CSV table of N, CA and C in Angstrom, one decimal:
chain,number,residue,atom,x,y,z
A,1,MET,N,-17.6,-8.9,-19.6
A,1,MET,CA,-16.9,-8.9,-20.8
A,1,MET,C,-16.8,-7.5,-21.3
A,2,ARG,N,-17.9,-6.7,-21.3
A,2,ARG,CA,-17.8,-5.3,-21.7
A,2,ARG,C,-16.7,-4.5,-20.9
A,3,TYR,N,-16.7,-4.8,-19.6
A,3,TYR,CA,-15.7,-4.1,-18.7
A,3,TYR,C,-14.3,-4.4,-19.2
A,4,SER,N,-14.0,-5.6,-19.5
A,4,SER,CA,-12.7,-6.0,-20.0
A,4,SER,C,-12.3,-5.3,-21.3
A,5,VAL,N,-13.3,-5.2,-22.2
A,5,VAL,CA,-13.1,-4.6,-23.5
A,5,VAL,C,-12.8,-3.1,-23.3
A,6,PHE,N,-13.6,-2.5,-22.4
A,6,PHE,CA,-13.5,-1.0,-22.1
A,6,PHE,C,-12.1,-0.8,-21.5
A,7,CYS,N,-11.6,-1.6,-20.6
A,7,CYS,CA,-10.3,-1.4,-20.0
A,7,CYS,C,-9.2,-1.6,-21.0
A,8,THR,N,-9.4,-2.6,-21.9
A,8,THR,CA,-8.4,-2.8,-23.0
A,8,THR,C,-8.3,-1.6,-23.9
A,9,ILE,N,-9.4,-1.0,-24.2
A,9,ILE,CA,-9.4,0.2,-25.0
A,9,ILE,C,-8.7,1.4,-24.3
A,10,ILE,N,-9.0,1.5,-23.0
A,10,ILE,CA,-8.4,2.6,-22.2
A,10,ILE,C,-6.9,2.4,-22.1
A,11,LEU,N,-6.4,1.1,-21.9
A,11,LEU,CA,-5.0,0.8,-21.8
A,11,LEU,C,-4.3,1.0,-23.2
A,12,ALA,N,-5.0,0.7,-24.3
A,12,ALA,CA,-4.4,0.9,-25.6
A,12,ALA,C,-4.2,2.3,-25.9
A,13,VAL,N,-5.2,3.1,-25.6
A,13,VAL,CA,-5.1,4.6,-25.7
A,13,VAL,C,-3.9,5.1,-24.8
A,14,GLY,N,-3.9,4.6,-23.6
A,14,GLY,CA,-2.8,5.0,-22.7
A,14,GLY,C,-1.5,4.6,-23.2
A,15,ALA,N,-1.3,3.5,-23.8
A,15,ALA,CA,-0.1,3.0,-24.3
A,15,ALA,C,0.4,3.9,-25.5
A,16,LEU,N,-0.6,4.3,-26.3
A,16,LEU,CA,-0.2,5.2,-27.4
A,16,LEU,C,0.3,6.6,-27.0
A,17,THR,N,-0.3,7.0,-25.9
A,17,THR,CA,0.1,8.4,-25.4
A,17,THR,C,1.2,8.3,-24.3
A,18,ALA,N,1.6,7.1,-23.9
A,18,ALA,CA,2.6,7.0,-22.9
A,18,ALA,C,3.9,7.7,-23.2
A,19,ASN,N,4.3,7.7,-24.5
A,19,ASN,CA,5.5,8.4,-24.9
A,19,ASN,C,5.4,9.9,-24.8
A,20,LEU,N,4.2,10.4,-24.9
A,20,LEU,CA,4.0,11.8,-24.7
A,20,LEU,C,3.9,12.3,-23.3
A,21,ALA,N,3.8,11.3,-22.4
A,21,ALA,CA,3.5,11.6,-21.0
A,21,ALA,C,4.5,12.6,-20.3
A,22,ARG,N,5.8,12.4,-20.7
A,22,ARG,CA,6.8,13.3,-20.2
A,22,ARG,C,6.7,14.7,-20.8
A,23,ALA,N,6.5,14.7,-22.1
A,23,ALA,CA,6.4,16.0,-22.8
A,23,ALA,C,5.1,16.8,-22.4
A,24,VAL,N,4.0,16.1,-22.3
A,24,VAL,CA,2.7,16.7,-22.0
A,24,VAL,C,2.2,15.9,-20.7
A,25,PRO,N,2.6,16.4,-19.5
A,25,PRO,CA,2.3,15.6,-18.3
A,25,PRO,C,0.9,15.4,-18.1
A,26,PHE,N,0.5,14.3,-17.5
A,26,PHE,CA,-0.8,14.0,-17.0
A,26,PHE,C,-1.1,15.0,-15.9
A,27,SER,N,-2.3,15.4,-15.7
A,27,SER,CA,-2.7,16.2,-14.6
A,27,SER,C,-2.8,15.3,-13.4
A,28,PRO,N,-2.8,15.8,-12.2
A,28,PRO,CA,-3.0,15.0,-11.0
A,28,PRO,C,-4.3,14.2,-11.0
A,29,VAL,N,-5.3,14.9,-11.5
A,29,VAL,CA,-6.7,14.2,-11.6
A,29,VAL,C,-6.6,13.0,-12.6
A,30,GLN,N,-5.9,13.2,-13.7
A,30,GLN,CA,-5.8,12.1,-14.6
A,30,GLN,C,-5.0,10.9,-14.0
A,31,LEU,N,-3.9,11.2,-13.3
A,31,LEU,CA,-3.1,10.2,-12.6
A,31,LEU,C,-4.0,9.5,-11.6
A,32,ASP,N,-4.7,10.2,-10.8
A,32,ASP,CA,-5.6,9.6,-9.8
A,32,ASP,C,-6.7,8.7,-10.5
A,33,SER,N,-7.2,9.2,-11.7
A,33,SER,CA,-8.1,8.4,-12.4
A,33,SER,C,-7.5,7.1,-12.9
A,34,LEU,N,-6.3,7.1,-13.4
A,34,LEU,CA,-5.6,5.9,-13.8
A,34,LEU,C,-5.5,5.0,-12.6
A,35,CYS,N,-5.1,5.5,-11.5
A,35,CYS,CA,-4.9,4.7,-10.3
A,35,CYS,C,-6.3,4.1,-9.9
A,36,ALA,N,-7.3,4.8,-10.0
A,36,ALA,CA,-8.7,4.3,-9.6
A,36,ALA,C,-9.0,3.2,-10.6
A,37,LEU,N,-8.7,3.3,-11.9
A,37,LEU,CA,-8.9,2.3,-12.8
A,37,LEU,C,-8.1,1.0,-12.4
A,38,GLY,N,-6.8,1.3,-12.1
A,38,GLY,CA,-6.0,0.1,-11.6
A,38,GLY,C,-6.6,-0.6,-10.4
A,39,ASP,N,-7.1,0.2,-9.5
A,39,ASP,CA,-7.7,-0.3,-8.3
A,39,ASP,C,-8.9,-1.2,-8.6
A,40,SER,N,-9.7,-0.7,-9.6
A,40,SER,CA,-10.9,-1.5,-10.0
A,40,SER,C,-10.5,-2.8,-10.7
A,41,LEU,N,-9.5,-2.7,-11.5
A,41,LEU,CA,-9.1,-3.9,-12.2
A,41,LEU,C,-8.5,-4.9,-11.2
A,42,ARG,N,-7.7,-4.4,-10.2
A,42,ARG,CA,-7.1,-5.3,-9.2
A,42,ARG,C,-8.2,-6.0,-8.4
A,43,VAL,N,-9.2,-5.2,-8.0
A,43,VAL,CA,-10.3,-5.8,-7.2
A,43,VAL,C,-11.1,-6.8,-8.0
A,44,ALA,N,-11.2,-6.5,-9.3
A,44,ALA,CA,-11.9,-7.5,-10.2
A,44,ALA,C,-11.1,-8.7,-10.5
A,45,GLY,N,-9.8,-8.7,-10.1
A,45,GLY,CA,-9.0,-9.9,-10.3
A,45,GLY,C,-8.2,-9.8,-11.6
A,46,ASP,N,-8.2,-8.7,-12.3
A,46,ASP,CA,-7.4,-8.6,-13.5
A,46,ASP,C,-6.1,-7.9,-13.2
A,47,LEU,N,-5.2,-8.7,-12.6
A,47,LEU,CA,-4.0,-8.2,-12.1
A,47,LEU,C,-3.0,-7.7,-13.2
A,48,ARG,N,-3.1,-8.4,-14.3
A,48,ARG,CA,-2.2,-8.0,-15.4
A,48,ARG,C,-2.5,-6.6,-15.9
A,49,ASP,N,-3.8,-6.4,-16.2
A,49,ASP,CA,-4.2,-5.0,-16.6
A,49,ASP,C,-4.0,-4.0,-15.5
A,50,ALA,N,-4.3,-4.4,-14.3
A,50,ALA,CA,-4.1,-3.5,-13.2
A,50,ALA,C,-2.6,-3.0,-13.1
A,51,GLU,N,-1.7,-4.0,-13.3
A,51,GLU,CA,-0.3,-3.7,-13.3
A,51,GLU,C,0.1,-2.7,-14.4
A,52,ARG,N,-0.4,-3.0,-15.6
A,52,ARG,CA,-0.2,-2.1,-16.8
A,52,ARG,C,-0.7,-0.7,-16.5
A,53,THR,N,-1.8,-0.6,-15.9
A,53,THR,CA,-2.4,0.7,-15.6
A,53,THR,C,-1.6,1.5,-14.6
A,54,TYR,N,-1.1,0.8,-13.5
A,54,TYR,CA,-0.3,1.5,-12.6
A,54,TYR,C,1.0,1.9,-13.2
A,55,ARG,N,1.6,1.1,-14.0
A,55,ARG,CA,2.9,1.4,-14.7
A,55,ARG,C,2.7,2.6,-15.7
A,56,LEU,N,1.6,2.7,-16.3
A,56,LEU,CA,1.3,3.8,-17.2
A,56,LEU,C,1.3,5.1,-16.3
A,57,ALA,N,0.7,5.1,-15.2
A,57,ALA,CA,0.8,6.3,-14.3
A,57,ALA,C,2.2,6.6,-13.9
A,58,LEU,N,3.0,5.5,-13.6
A,58,LEU,CA,4.4,5.7,-13.2
A,58,LEU,C,5.3,6.2,-14.3
A,59,ARG,N,4.9,5.9,-15.5
A,59,ARG,CA,5.7,6.5,-16.7
A,59,ARG,C,5.5,8.0,-16.7
A,60,ALA,N,4.4,8.5,-16.3
A,60,ALA,CA,4.1,9.9,-16.3
A,60,ALA,C,4.8,10.6,-15.1
A,61,ARG,N,4.7,9.9,-14.0
A,61,ARG,CA,5.3,10.4,-12.7
A,61,ARG,C,5.8,9.3,-11.9
A,62,ASP,N,7.1,9.1,-11.9
A,62,ASP,CA,7.7,7.9,-11.3
A,62,ASP,C,7.6,7.8,-9.8
A,63,ASP,N,7.2,8.9,-9.2
A,63,ASP,CA,7.1,8.9,-7.7
A,63,ASP,C,5.6,9.1,-7.2
A,64,HIS,N,4.7,8.6,-8.0
A,64,HIS,CA,3.3,8.7,-7.7
A,64,HIS,C,3.0,7.7,-6.6
A,65,ALA,N,2.8,8.1,-5.4
A,65,ALA,CA,2.6,7.2,-4.3
A,65,ALA,C,1.4,6.2,-4.4
A,66,GLN,N,0.3,6.7,-4.9
A,66,GLN,CA,-0.9,5.8,-5.1
A,66,GLN,C,-0.6,4.7,-6.1
A,67,ALA,N,0.1,5.1,-7.2
A,67,ALA,CA,0.4,4.0,-8.2
A,67,ALA,C,1.4,3.0,-7.7
A,68,LEU,N,2.4,3.5,-6.9
A,68,LEU,CA,3.4,2.6,-6.3
A,68,LEU,C,2.7,1.7,-5.3
A,69,ASN,N,1.8,2.2,-4.5
A,69,ASN,CA,1.1,1.4,-3.6
A,69,ASN,C,0.2,0.3,-4.3
A,70,GLY,N,-0.5,0.8,-5.4
A,70,GLY,CA,-1.3,-0.1,-6.2
A,70,GLY,C,-0.5,-1.3,-6.7
A,71,LEU,N,0.7,-0.9,-7.2
A,71,LEU,CA,1.6,-1.9,-7.8
A,71,LEU,C,2.0,-2.9,-6.7
A,72,GLY,N,2.3,-2.4,-5.5
A,72,GLY,CA,2.6,-3.3,-4.4
A,72,GLY,C,1.4,-4.3,-4.1
A,73,LEU,N,0.2,-3.8,-4.1
A,73,LEU,CA,-0.9,-4.7,-3.9
A,73,LEU,C,-1.1,-5.7,-5.0
A,74,VAL,N,-0.8,-5.4,-6.2
A,74,VAL,CA,-0.8,-6.3,-7.3
A,74,VAL,C,0.3,-7.4,-7.1
A,75,PHE,N,1.5,-7.0,-6.7
A,75,PHE,CA,2.5,-8.0,-6.5
A,75,PHE,C,2.2,-8.9,-5.3
A,76,ARG,N,1.6,-8.3,-4.3
A,76,ARG,CA,1.2,-9.1,-3.1
A,76,ARG,C,0.3,-10.2,-3.4
A,77,ASP,N,-0.5,-10.0,-4.5
A,77,ASP,CA,-1.5,-11.0,-4.9
A,77,ASP,C,-1.0,-11.9,-6.1
A,78,THR,N,0.3,-11.8,-6.4
A,78,THR,CA,0.8,-12.6,-7.6
A,78,THR,C,1.9,-13.6,-7.1
A,79,PRO,N,2.2,-14.5,-7.9
A,79,PRO,CA,3.3,-15.5,-7.6
A,79,PRO,C,4.6,-14.8,-7.4
A,80,ARG,N,4.8,-13.6,-8.0
A,80,ARG,CA,6.0,-12.8,-7.8
A,80,ARG,C,6.3,-12.5,-6.4
A,81,GLY,N,5.3,-12.3,-5.6
A,81,GLY,CA,5.4,-12.3,-4.2
A,81,GLY,C,5.5,-11.1,-3.4
A,82,LEU,N,5.6,-11.5,-2.1
A,82,LEU,CA,5.5,-10.5,-1.0
A,82,LEU,C,6.7,-9.5,-1.0
A,83,LEU,N,7.9,-10.0,-1.3
A,83,LEU,CA,9.1,-9.2,-1.2
A,83,LEU,C,9.0,-8.0,-2.2
A,84,TRP,N,8.5,-8.3,-3.4
A,84,TRP,CA,8.3,-7.3,-4.4
A,84,TRP,C,7.3,-6.3,-3.9
A,85,ALA,N,6.2,-6.8,-3.3
A,85,ALA,CA,5.2,-5.9,-2.8
A,85,ALA,C,5.8,-4.9,-1.8
A,86,VAL,N,6.6,-5.4,-0.8
A,86,VAL,CA,7.3,-4.6,0.2
A,86,VAL,C,8.1,-3.5,-0.5
A,87,LYS,N,8.8,-3.9,-1.6
A,87,LYS,CA,9.6,-2.9,-2.3
A,87,LYS,C,8.8,-1.7,-2.8
A,88,TYR,N,7.6,-2.0,-3.4
A,88,TYR,CA,6.8,-0.9,-3.9
A,88,TYR,C,6.1,-0.1,-2.8
A,89,PHE,N,5.7,-0.8,-1.7
A,89,PHE,CA,5.2,-0.1,-0.6
A,89,PHE,C,6.2,0.9,0.0
A,90,LYS,N,7.5,0.4,0.1
A,90,LYS,CA,8.5,1.3,0.6
A,90,LYS,C,8.7,2.5,-0.3
A,91,MET,N,8.7,2.3,-1.6
A,91,MET,CA,8.8,3.4,-2.6
A,91,MET,C,7.7,4.4,-2.4
A,92,ALA,N,6.5,3.9,-2.2
A,92,ALA,CA,5.4,4.8,-2.0
A,92,ALA,C,5.5,5.6,-0.7
A,93,THR,N,6.1,5.1,0.3
A,93,THR,CA,6.3,5.8,1.6
A,93,THR,C,7.4,6.8,1.4
A,94,VAL,N,8.4,6.5,0.6
A,94,VAL,CA,9.5,7.5,0.3
A,94,VAL,C,8.9,8.7,-0.6
A,95,ALA,N,8.0,8.3,-1.5
A,95,ALA,CA,7.4,9.3,-2.4
A,95,ALA,C,6.5,10.3,-1.6
A,96,ASP,N,5.8,9.7,-0.6
A,96,ASP,CA,4.9,10.5,0.2
A,96,ASP,C,4.9,9.9,1.6
A,97,PRO,N,5.7,10.5,2.5
A,97,PRO,CA,5.8,9.9,3.9
A,97,PRO,C,4.5,9.9,4.7
A,98,GLU,N,3.5,10.7,4.2
A,98,GLU,CA,2.3,10.7,4.9
A,98,GLU,C,1.2,9.8,4.3
A,99,TYR,N,1.6,9.1,3.3
A,99,TYR,CA,0.6,8.2,2.6
A,99,TYR,C,0.4,6.9,3.4
A,100,TRP,N,-0.5,7.0,4.4
A,100,TRP,CA,-0.6,6.0,5.4
A,100,TRP,C,-1.1,4.6,4.8
A,101,GLU,N,-1.8,4.6,3.7
A,101,GLU,CA,-2.2,3.3,3.1
A,101,GLU,C,-1.1,2.4,2.8
A,102,ALA,N,0.0,3.0,2.3
A,102,ALA,CA,1.2,2.2,1.9
A,102,ALA,C,1.8,1.6,3.2
A,103,TYR,N,1.9,2.4,4.3
A,103,TYR,CA,2.4,1.9,5.6
A,103,TYR,C,1.5,0.7,6.0
A,104,GLN,N,0.2,0.8,5.9
A,104,GLN,CA,-0.6,-0.2,6.4
A,104,GLN,C,-0.4,-1.5,5.5
A,105,ASN,N,-0.4,-1.3,4.2
A,105,ASN,CA,-0.2,-2.5,3.3
A,105,ASN,C,1.2,-3.1,3.5
A,106,MET,N,2.2,-2.3,3.8
A,106,MET,CA,3.5,-2.8,4.0
A,106,MET,C,3.5,-3.6,5.4
A,107,ALA,N,2.9,-3.0,6.4
A,107,ALA,CA,2.9,-3.7,7.7
A,107,ALA,C,2.1,-5.1,7.6
A,108,GLU,N,1.0,-5.1,6.9
A,108,GLU,CA,0.3,-6.3,6.7
A,108,GLU,C,1.1,-7.4,5.9
A,109,THR,N,1.9,-6.9,4.9
A,109,THR,CA,2.7,-7.8,4.1
A,109,THR,C,3.9,-8.3,5.0
A,110,TYR,N,4.5,-7.5,5.8
A,110,TYR,CA,5.5,-8.0,6.8
A,110,TYR,C,4.9,-9.0,7.7
A,111,GLY,N,3.6,-8.8,8.1
A,111,GLY,CA,3.0,-9.8,8.9
A,111,GLY,C,2.8,-11.1,8.2
A,112,MET,N,2.5,-11.1,6.9
A,112,MET,CA,2.4,-12.3,6.1
A,112,MET,C,3.7,-13.0,6.0
A,113,LEU,N,4.8,-12.2,6.0
A,113,LEU,CA,6.1,-12.8,5.9
A,113,LEU,C,6.6,-13.3,7.3
A,114,GLY,N,6.0,-12.9,8.4
A,114,GLY,CA,6.4,-13.2,9.7
A,114,GLY,C,7.7,-12.3,10.0
A,115,ASP,N,7.8,-11.2,9.5
A,115,ASP,CA,9.0,-10.3,9.6
A,115,ASP,C,8.8,-9.4,10.8
A,116,THR,N,9.8,-9.2,11.6
A,116,THR,CA,9.7,-8.3,12.8
A,116,THR,C,9.6,-6.9,12.4
A,117,LYS,N,9.7,-6.5,11.2
A,117,LYS,CA,9.5,-5.1,10.7
A,117,LYS,C,8.1,-4.7,10.8
A,118,GLU,N,7.2,-5.7,11.0
A,118,GLU,CA,5.8,-5.4,11.1
A,118,GLU,C,5.5,-4.3,12.2
A,119,LEU,N,6.0,-4.5,13.3
A,119,LEU,CA,5.8,-3.5,14.4
A,119,LEU,C,6.3,-2.1,14.1
A,120,ARG,N,7.5,-2.0,13.6
A,120,ARG,CA,8.0,-0.7,13.2
A,120,ARG,C,7.2,0.0,12.2
A,121,THR,N,6.7,-0.8,11.2
A,121,THR,CA,5.8,-0.2,10.2
A,121,THR,C,4.5,0.2,10.7
A,122,TYR,N,3.9,-0.5,11.6
A,122,TYR,CA,2.7,0.0,12.3
A,122,TYR,C,2.9,1.2,13.1
A,123,GLN,N,4.1,1.3,13.7
A,123,GLN,CA,4.5,2.6,14.4
A,123,GLN,C,4.6,3.7,13.4
A,124,HIS,N,5.2,3.5,12.3
A,124,HIS,CA,5.2,4.6,11.3
A,124,HIS,C,3.8,5.0,10.8
A,125,LEU,N,2.9,4.0,10.7
A,125,LEU,CA,1.6,4.2,10.3
A,125,LEU,C,0.9,5.1,11.3
A,126,ALA,N,1.1,4.8,12.6
A,126,ALA,CA,0.5,5.6,13.7
A,126,ALA,C,1.0,7.0,13.7
A,127,LYS,N,2.3,7.1,13.3
A,127,LYS,CA,2.9,8.5,13.2
A,127,LYS,C,2.3,9.3,12.0
A,128,ALA,N,2.1,8.6,10.9
A,128,ALA,CA,1.6,9.2,9.7
A,128,ALA,C,0.1,9.6,9.9
A,129,ASN,N,-0.6,8.7,10.6
A,129,ASN,CA,-2.0,8.9,10.8
A,129,ASN,C,-2.4,8.5,12.3
A,130,PRO,N,-2.2,9.5,13.2
A,130,PRO,CA,-2.4,9.2,14.7
A,130,PRO,C,-3.8,8.7,15.0
A,131,ASP,N,-4.8,9.0,14.1
A,131,ASP,CA,-6.2,8.6,14.4
A,131,ASP,C,-6.5,7.2,13.7
A,132,HIS,N,-5.5,6.5,13.3
A,132,HIS,CA,-5.7,5.2,12.6
A,132,HIS,C,-5.9,4.1,13.7
A,133,GLN,N,-7.2,3.8,13.9
A,133,GLN,CA,-7.5,2.8,15.0
A,133,GLN,C,-6.8,1.5,14.8
A,134,ASP,N,-6.7,0.9,13.6
A,134,ASP,CA,-6.1,-0.4,13.4
A,134,ASP,C,-4.6,-0.4,13.7
A,135,ALA,N,-4.0,0.8,13.5
A,135,ALA,CA,-2.5,0.8,13.8
A,135,ALA,C,-2.3,0.6,15.2
A,136,TRP,N,-3.1,1.3,16.1
A,136,TRP,CA,-2.9,1.2,17.5
A,136,TRP,C,-3.3,-0.2,18.0
A,137,TYR,N,-4.3,-0.8,17.4
A,137,TYR,CA,-4.7,-2.2,17.7
A,137,TYR,C,-3.5,-3.1,17.4
A,138,GLN,N,-3.0,-3.0,16.2
A,138,GLN,CA,-1.9,-3.9,15.8
A,138,GLN,C,-0.7,-3.8,16.7
A,139,ILE,N,-0.3,-2.5,17.0
A,139,ILE,CA,0.8,-2.3,17.9
A,139,ILE,C,0.6,-3.0,19.3
A,140,GLY,N,-0.6,-2.8,19.8
A,140,GLY,CA,-1.0,-3.5,21.0
A,140,GLY,C,-0.9,-5.0,20.9
A,141,ARG,N,-1.5,-5.5,19.8
A,141,ARG,CA,-1.5,-7.0,19.6
A,141,ARG,C,0.0,-7.5,19.5
A,142,ILE,N,0.8,-6.8,18.8
A,142,ILE,CA,2.2,-7.3,18.7
A,142,ILE,C,2.9,-7.3,20.0
A,143,HIS,N,2.7,-6.2,20.8
A,143,HIS,CA,3.3,-6.2,22.1
A,143,HIS,C,2.7,-7.2,23.1
A,144,ARG,N,1.5,-7.6,22.8
A,144,ARG,CA,0.9,-8.6,23.7
A,144,ARG,C,1.3,-10.0,23.3
A,145,VAL,N,1.4,-10.4,22.0
A,145,VAL,CA,1.7,-11.8,21.7
A,145,VAL,C,3.2,-11.9,21.1
A,146,GLY,N,3.8,-10.8,20.7
A,146,GLY,CA,5.2,-10.8,20.2
A,146,GLY,C,5.2,-11.3,18.8
A,147,ILE,N,6.4,-11.1,18.3
A,147,ILE,CA,6.8,-11.6,17.0
A,147,ILE,C,8.1,-12.4,17.2
A,148,ASP,N,8.0,-13.7,16.9
A,148,ASP,CA,9.2,-14.5,17.0
A,148,ASP,C,9.8,-14.4,18.4
A,149,HIS,N,9.0,-14.4,19.4
A,149,HIS,CA,9.3,-14.3,20.8
A,149,HIS,C,10.0,-13.0,21.1
A,150,ARG,N,9.8,-11.9,20.4
A,150,ARG,CA,10.3,-10.6,20.6
A,150,ARG,C,9.2,-9.6,20.8
A,151,TYR,N,9.5,-8.5,21.4
A,151,TYR,CA,8.6,-7.3,21.5
A,151,TYR,C,7.5,-7.5,22.5
A,152,LEU,N,7.6,-8.6,23.4
A,152,LEU,CA,6.6,-8.7,24.4
A,152,LEU,C,6.8,-7.6,25.4
A,153,ASP,N,5.7,-6.8,25.6
A,153,ASP,CA,5.8,-5.7,26.6
A,153,ASP,C,4.4,-5.4,27.0
A,154,GLU,N,4.0,-5.8,28.1
A,154,GLU,CA,2.6,-5.6,28.5
A,154,GLU,C,2.2,-4.1,28.7
A,155,GLY,N,3.2,-3.3,29.2
A,155,GLY,CA,2.9,-1.9,29.3
A,155,GLY,C,2.7,-1.2,28.0
A,156,GLU,N,3.6,-1.5,27.0
A,156,GLU,CA,3.4,-1.0,25.7
A,156,GLU,C,2.1,-1.4,25.1
A,157,SER,N,1.7,-2.7,25.3
A,157,SER,CA,0.5,-3.2,24.8
A,157,SER,C,-0.7,-2.5,25.3
A,158,GLU,N,-0.7,-2.3,26.6
A,158,GLU,CA,-1.8,-1.6,27.3
A,158,GLU,C,-1.9,-0.2,26.8
A,159,GLU,N,-0.8,0.5,26.6
A,159,GLU,CA,-0.8,1.9,26.2
A,159,GLU,C,-1.3,2.0,24.7
A,160,ALA,N,-0.9,1.1,23.9
A,160,ALA,CA,-1.4,1.1,22.5
A,160,ALA,C,-2.9,0.9,22.5
A,161,PHE,N,-3.4,-0.1,23.3
A,161,PHE,CA,-4.9,-0.4,23.3
A,161,PHE,C,-5.6,0.9,23.9
A,162,ARG,N,-5.1,1.6,24.8
A,162,ARG,CA,-5.7,2.8,25.3
A,162,ARG,C,-5.8,3.9,24.2
A,163,ARG,N,-4.7,4.0,23.4
A,163,ARG,CA,-4.7,4.9,22.3
A,163,ARG,C,-5.8,4.5,21.3
A,164,GLN,N,-5.9,3.2,21.1
A,164,GLN,CA,-6.9,2.8,20.1
A,164,GLN,C,-8.3,3.2,20.6
A,165,ILE,N,-8.6,3.0,21.9
A,165,ILE,CA,-9.9,3.3,22.4
A,165,ILE,C,-10.1,4.9,22.4
A,166,GLY,N,-9.0,5.6,22.6
A,166,GLY,CA,-9.1,7.1,22.6
A,166,GLY,C,-9.4,7.6,21.2
A,167,VAL,N,-9.0,6.9,20.2
A,167,VAL,CA,-9.2,7.3,18.8
A,167,VAL,C,-10.7,7.0,18.4
A,168,SER,N,-11.2,5.8,18.9
A,168,SER,CA,-12.6,5.4,18.6
A,168,SER,C,-13.2,4.9,19.8
A,169,PRO,N,-13.7,5.7,20.7
A,169,PRO,CA,-14.3,5.3,22.0
A,169,PRO,C,-15.5,4.4,21.8
């Protein structure tokens, strides 16, 4: 209960200062702190306040990749759904093409949708973070089992699994 009251106070103060955000910009540390608060709220199951927190960060800087990614995670866990989540993950990757967490979340969401873009997104993830063990595993898995009877390629599967082992022997 105290946690919820604390978060409500933080959000109320944030809402009062939101109009000043463009005139007196938040520092990167403050934006990261807002996103950390949003992450904590989301993990605790308070999706409404998590969404409000990420949106507050986006009012200050509309291309903040971490806030866009967090908003995508909120939408992925709400009835509004997976397609909205993909939209925010894409926005995060445009804002920061090397923000690999957004690629991973987008690929997982495409997997939930059964969308063939899952493979391409894992490939982008591997490009953004070549040492990402799970990206190589997922690429290998998709080439091994396919998606909707597509992308079956034993050679590509074996190569991806070798890359995975090379990253984490």
